[in-house]
Amino acid sequence: MQDLLTVLLALAAGGGLLLWVTQASRRRAEEARQAELAPVRQLVFEDVTALGTELQDLDAEMLGHTLDAGANADYQRALDAYEAAKAAGEAITSPSEVEDVTRIIEDGRYAVACVQARVHGEPLPTRRPPCFFDPRHGLSTADVPFTPSGGARREVPACALDAERVLAGAEPDSRQVMVGTRRVPYWQGGRAYQPYAQGYYGGFTPMDWMFAGLLFSGMGGFDALGGIGEGLGEGLGGIGEGFGDLFDF
């Protein structure tokens, strides 16, 4: 009878410890998810703000100009994109949702370029992907050869200024993000930045080709997930030790 009671107590203790480990793992997973999401959300907020600034500049540029129906439609499209991107950005709960926001921003930025062309009596711009080096630079004007550090040569879309820099052998003005204590181009920020790029470029070019060896090279928040696995292993090891102690008569 005493042996049976000891076994039941051991099972109860083991179950309690397993529950504690499971809850701890969930907390760590949530902390890792939030740590992974925070810098990507910040990047998106900066891009939404940049689109708002472009709209303010567009307002100043349109002073003294009469907008025709096409320009008015494009202008409203840009305003709607800004509001939609702002709302979607505030609602982000996971990195995967970032793609929707950057896709909206890309569309709004193209609408701004269309308004500018109509106001100045120019042909509508060709729908090209944003500048690879920093989407805030606006529509790309050309594809240029680029060999990133540690990567293979590939053709990437670039704005006029960055295309000039690359062709002259100078460093482009790349968008930087923080990874730990280092600042790196966003395409080396880790897997969490894949949706950010997908929203901007997925509709124009094969992502696997343009970002080959770059976007997936960083670990980002996945190091933290490894820590969860280690914590779970330690907890399960503790369960085993606890059982051993309970059966040590």
Protein backbone atom coordinates (compact mmCIF):
# COMPACT_ATOMS: atom_id res chain seq x y z
CA MET A 1 0.00 0.00 0.00
CA GLN A 2 2.79 2.35 0.87
CA ASP A 3 4.51 1.55 -2.42
CA LEU A 4 1.31 2.36 -4.33
CA LEU A 5 0.95 5.66 -2.49
CA THR A 6 4.55 6.50 -3.31
CA VAL A 7 3.92 5.77 -6.99
CA LEU A 8 0.80 7.95 -7.02
CA LEU A 9 2.67 10.79 -5.35
CA ALA A 10 5.48 10.41 -7.87
CA LEU A 11 3.01 10.57 -10.77
CA ALA A 12 1.30 13.64 -9.28
CA ALA A 13 4.64 15.36 -8.76
CA GLY A 14 5.74 14.48 -12.27
CA GLY A 15 2.49 15.77 -13.74
CA GLY A 16 2.82 19.02 -11.83
CA LEU A 17 6.39 19.47 -12.98
CA LEU A 18 5.43 18.71 -16.58
CA LEU A 19 2.66 21.32 -16.40
CA TRP A 20 5.14 23.86 -15.04
CA VAL A 21 7.62 23.10 -17.82
CA THR A 22 4.88 23.40 -20.46
CA GLN A 23 3.74 26.77 -19.13
CA ALA A 24 7.33 27.99 -18.90
CA SER A 25 7.96 26.89 -22.49
CA ARG A 26 4.87 28.75 -23.65
CA ARG A 27 6.01 31.89 -21.86
CA ARG A 28 9.43 31.61 -23.46
CA ALA A 29 7.87 31.03 -26.88
CA GLU A 30 5.72 34.15 -26.48
CA GLU A 31 8.73 36.17 -25.34
CA ALA A 32 10.70 34.92 -28.35
CA ARG A 33 7.82 35.79 -30.70
CA GLN A 34 7.56 39.30 -29.30
CA ALA A 35 11.33 39.77 -29.49
CA GLU A 36 11.28 38.68 -33.12
CA LEU A 37 8.29 40.87 -33.99
CA ALA A 38 9.35 44.12 -32.30
CA PRO A 39 12.11 45.23 -34.73
CA VAL A 40 10.04 44.26 -37.78
CA ARG A 41 7.07 46.27 -36.50
CA GLN A 42 9.37 49.23 -35.92
CA LEU A 43 10.61 48.94 -39.49
CA VAL A 44 7.06 48.93 -40.81
CA PHE A 45 6.07 51.94 -38.68
CA GLU A 46 9.02 53.85 -40.13
CA ASP A 47 7.88 52.94 -43.66
CA VAL A 48 4.31 54.05 -42.98
CA THR A 49 5.64 57.34 -41.59
CA ALA A 50 7.79 57.77 -44.70
CA LEU A 51 4.71 57.35 -46.91
CA GLY A 52 2.90 59.98 -44.84
CA THR A 53 5.83 62.36 -45.34
CA GLU A 54 5.69 61.74 -49.09
CA LEU A 55 2.02 62.65 -49.08
CA GLN A 56 2.77 65.90 -47.25
CA ASP A 57 5.44 66.70 -49.82
CA LEU A 58 2.97 65.85 -52.58
CA ASP A 59 0.46 68.32 -51.16
CA ALA A 60 3.07 71.07 -51.35
CA GLU A 61 4.05 70.02 -54.86
CA MET A 62 0.43 70.17 -56.09
CA LEU A 63 -0.13 73.77 -54.94
CA GLY A 64 -1.11 75.85 -57.94
CA HIS A 65 -1.93 72.80 -60.07
CA THR A 66 -5.39 71.68 -61.14
CA LEU A 67 -5.93 67.97 -60.75
CA ASP A 68 -7.85 66.12 -63.45
CA ALA A 69 -10.00 63.08 -62.73
CA GLY A 70 -7.07 60.68 -63.09
CA ALA A 71 -4.84 62.66 -60.73
CA ASN A 72 -7.63 62.94 -58.19
CA ALA A 73 -8.23 59.20 -58.34
CA ASP A 74 -4.54 58.41 -57.86
CA TYR A 75 -4.28 60.94 -55.05
CA GLN A 76 -7.22 59.35 -53.22
CA ARG A 77 -5.68 55.94 -53.81
CA ALA A 78 -2.47 57.13 -52.15
CA LEU A 79 -4.38 58.56 -49.18
CA ASP A 80 -6.39 55.36 -48.78
CA ALA A 81 -3.20 53.30 -48.90
CA TYR A 82 -1.64 55.38 -46.15
CA GLU A 83 -4.65 54.98 -43.87
CA ALA A 84 -4.92 51.25 -44.62
CA ALA A 85 -1.20 50.68 -44.03
CA LYS A 86 -1.34 52.58 -40.76
CA ALA A 87 -4.31 50.54 -39.51
CA ALA A 88 -2.77 47.24 -40.65
CA GLY A 89 0.55 48.14 -39.06
CA GLU A 90 -1.06 48.85 -35.70
CA ALA A 91 -2.85 45.48 -35.85
CA ILE A 92 0.28 43.38 -36.52
CA THR A 93 0.62 40.45 -34.12
CA SER A 94 3.09 38.26 -36.07
CA PRO A 95 5.86 38.81 -38.64
CA SER A 96 3.77 37.10 -41.35
CA GLU A 97 1.23 39.96 -41.22
CA VAL A 98 3.91 42.47 -42.20
CA GLU A 99 3.61 41.39 -45.85
CA ASP A 100 0.12 42.92 -46.13
CA VAL A 101 1.37 46.25 -44.81
CA THR A 102 4.35 46.58 -47.14
CA ARG A 103 2.21 45.54 -50.12
CA ILE A 104 -0.19 48.39 -49.30
CA ILE A 105 2.69 50.84 -48.91
CA GLU A 106 4.13 49.81 -52.28
CA ASP A 107 0.79 50.46 -53.95
CA GLY A 108 0.43 53.85 -52.23
CA ARG A 109 3.91 54.91 -53.26
CA TYR A 110 3.18 54.04 -56.88
CA ALA A 111 -0.02 56.09 -56.69
CA VAL A 112 2.04 59.07 -55.48
CA ALA A 113 4.35 58.67 -58.49
CA CYS A 114 1.30 58.59 -60.79
CA VAL A 115 -0.05 61.84 -59.32
CA GLN A 116 3.31 63.52 -59.82
CA ALA A 117 3.47 62.36 -63.44
CA ARG A 118 -0.06 63.55 -64.22
CA VAL A 119 0.46 66.95 -62.58
CA HIS A 120 3.65 67.56 -64.57
CA GLY A 121 2.22 66.27 -67.85
CA GLU A 122 4.53 63.24 -67.98
CA PRO A 123 3.72 59.63 -68.97
CA LEU A 124 2.64 57.40 -66.10
CA PRO A 125 5.64 55.62 -64.61
CA THR A 126 6.26 51.96 -65.35
CA ARG A 127 5.20 49.81 -62.41
CA ARG A 128 8.57 48.66 -61.12
CA PRO A 129 9.59 47.20 -57.74
CA PRO A 130 10.90 49.53 -55.05
CA CYS A 131 14.60 50.11 -54.61
CA PHE A 132 16.13 46.88 -53.29
CA PHE A 133 18.51 48.71 -50.99
CA ASP A 134 15.79 50.69 -49.21
CA PRO A 135 12.13 50.52 -50.29
CA ARG A 136 11.64 54.05 -48.93
CA HIS A 137 13.72 55.30 -51.86
CA GLY A 138 10.69 54.72 -54.06
CA LEU A 139 10.33 53.10 -57.47
CA SER A 140 13.46 51.59 -58.94
CA THR A 141 14.69 53.01 -62.23
CA ALA A 142 17.02 50.21 -63.33
CA ASP A 143 18.35 46.78 -62.46
CA VAL A 144 22.00 46.79 -61.44
CA PRO A 145 24.50 44.01 -60.67
CA PHE A 146 25.13 43.69 -56.96
CA THR A 147 27.37 41.34 -55.01
CA PRO A 148 26.58 41.53 -51.29
CA SER A 149 29.14 40.61 -48.69
CA GLY A 150 29.35 36.83 -48.56
CA GLY A 151 26.78 36.45 -51.34
CA ALA A 152 26.64 35.74 -55.05
CA ARG A 153 26.24 38.34 -57.77
CA ARG A 154 22.65 39.09 -58.78
CA GLU A 155 20.62 41.81 -60.54
CA VAL A 156 18.56 43.96 -58.19
CA PRO A 157 16.23 46.91 -58.75
CA ALA A 158 17.69 50.23 -57.62
CA CYS A 159 16.62 53.85 -57.44
CA ALA A 160 18.58 56.33 -59.56
CA LEU A 161 20.97 57.36 -56.77
CA ASP A 162 21.75 53.83 -55.61
CA ALA A 163 22.14 52.63 -59.20
CA GLU A 164 24.71 55.38 -59.71
CA ARG A 165 26.53 54.39 -56.51
CA VAL A 166 26.66 50.69 -57.37
CA LEU A 167 27.82 51.27 -60.96
CA ALA A 168 30.55 53.58 -59.63
CA GLY A 169 31.74 50.90 -57.22
CA ALA A 170 30.48 52.74 -54.13
CA GLU A 171 28.32 51.37 -51.31
CA PRO A 172 24.55 51.82 -51.80
CA ASP A 173 22.44 53.52 -49.15
CA SER A 174 21.10 50.29 -47.61
CA ARG A 175 18.34 50.07 -45.02
CA GLN A 176 19.94 49.05 -41.72
CA VAL A 177 18.36 47.07 -38.88
CA MET A 178 19.64 46.00 -35.48
CA VAL A 179 20.53 42.34 -34.93
CA GLY A 180 21.78 42.04 -31.38
CA THR A 181 24.36 44.80 -31.08
CA ARG A 182 25.12 45.00 -34.81
CA ARG A 183 23.57 47.05 -37.59
CA VAL A 184 23.13 45.06 -40.80
CA PRO A 185 21.16 45.48 -44.05
CA TYR A 186 17.55 44.39 -43.58
CA TRP A 187 18.07 41.41 -45.89
CA GLN A 188 20.51 39.98 -43.34
CA GLY A 189 18.17 40.54 -40.40
CA GLY A 190 16.81 36.99 -40.28
CA ARG A 191 13.72 35.07 -41.30
CA ALA A 192 11.34 37.51 -39.64
CA TYR A 193 12.14 40.03 -42.39
CA GLN A 194 11.02 37.73 -45.20
CA PRO A 195 7.37 38.95 -45.14
CA TYR A 196 8.63 42.55 -45.09
CA ALA A 197 10.44 41.96 -48.38
CA GLN A 198 7.72 39.71 -49.80
CA GLY A 199 5.14 42.50 -49.62
CA TYR A 200 7.38 44.87 -51.54
CA TYR A 201 8.92 42.56 -54.13
CA GLY A 202 6.88 39.36 -54.29
CA GLY A 203 4.63 40.68 -57.04
CA PHE A 204 7.53 41.60 -59.31
CA THR A 205 10.33 39.06 -59.15
CA PRO A 206 11.10 35.59 -57.74
CA MET A 207 12.04 36.21 -54.12
CA ASP A 208 14.22 33.10 -53.90
CA TRP A 209 16.38 34.45 -56.69
CA MET A 210 16.78 38.07 -55.62
CA PHE A 211 17.34 37.27 -51.94
CA ALA A 212 19.18 33.96 -52.42
CA GLY A 213 21.63 33.41 -49.58
CA LEU A 214 20.68 36.69 -47.90
CA LEU A 215 17.27 36.91 -46.28
CA PHE A 216 17.40 33.45 -44.75
CA SER A 217 20.98 33.64 -43.52
CA GLY A 218 20.25 35.41 -40.22
CA MET A 219 18.79 33.57 -37.27
CA GLY A 220 16.84 36.44 -35.73
CA GLY A 221 14.38 35.18 -33.17
CA PHE A 222 15.13 31.53 -33.90
CA ASP A 223 18.06 31.56 -31.49
CA ALA A 224 15.52 32.21 -28.77
CA LEU A 225 13.46 29.26 -29.93
CA GLY A 226 16.53 27.12 -29.51
CA GLY A 227 16.70 28.35 -25.95
CA ILE A 228 13.15 27.17 -25.43
CA GLY A 229 14.16 23.71 -26.53
CA GLU A 230 17.05 23.73 -24.12
CA GLY A 231 14.79 24.88 -21.30
CA LEU A 232 12.31 22.12 -22.09
CA GLY A 233 15.10 19.57 -22.10
CA GLU A 234 16.33 20.77 -18.73
CA GLY A 235 12.82 20.64 -17.32
CA LEU A 236 12.24 17.11 -18.56
CA GLY A 237 15.60 16.14 -17.14
CA GLY A 238 14.44 17.51 -13.82
CA ILE A 239 11.34 15.36 -14.02
CA GLY A 240 13.50 12.30 -14.54
CA GLU A 241 15.65 13.17 -11.57
CA GLY A 242 12.55 13.75 -9.47
CA PHE A 243 11.22 10.30 -10.32
CA GLY A 244 14.57 8.79 -9.46
CA ASP A 245 14.56 10.40 -6.05
CA LEU A 246 11.01 9.29 -5.32
CA PHE A 247 11.80 5.65 -6.10
CA ASP A 248 15.06 5.67 -4.14
CA PHE A 249 13.84 3.73 -1.06
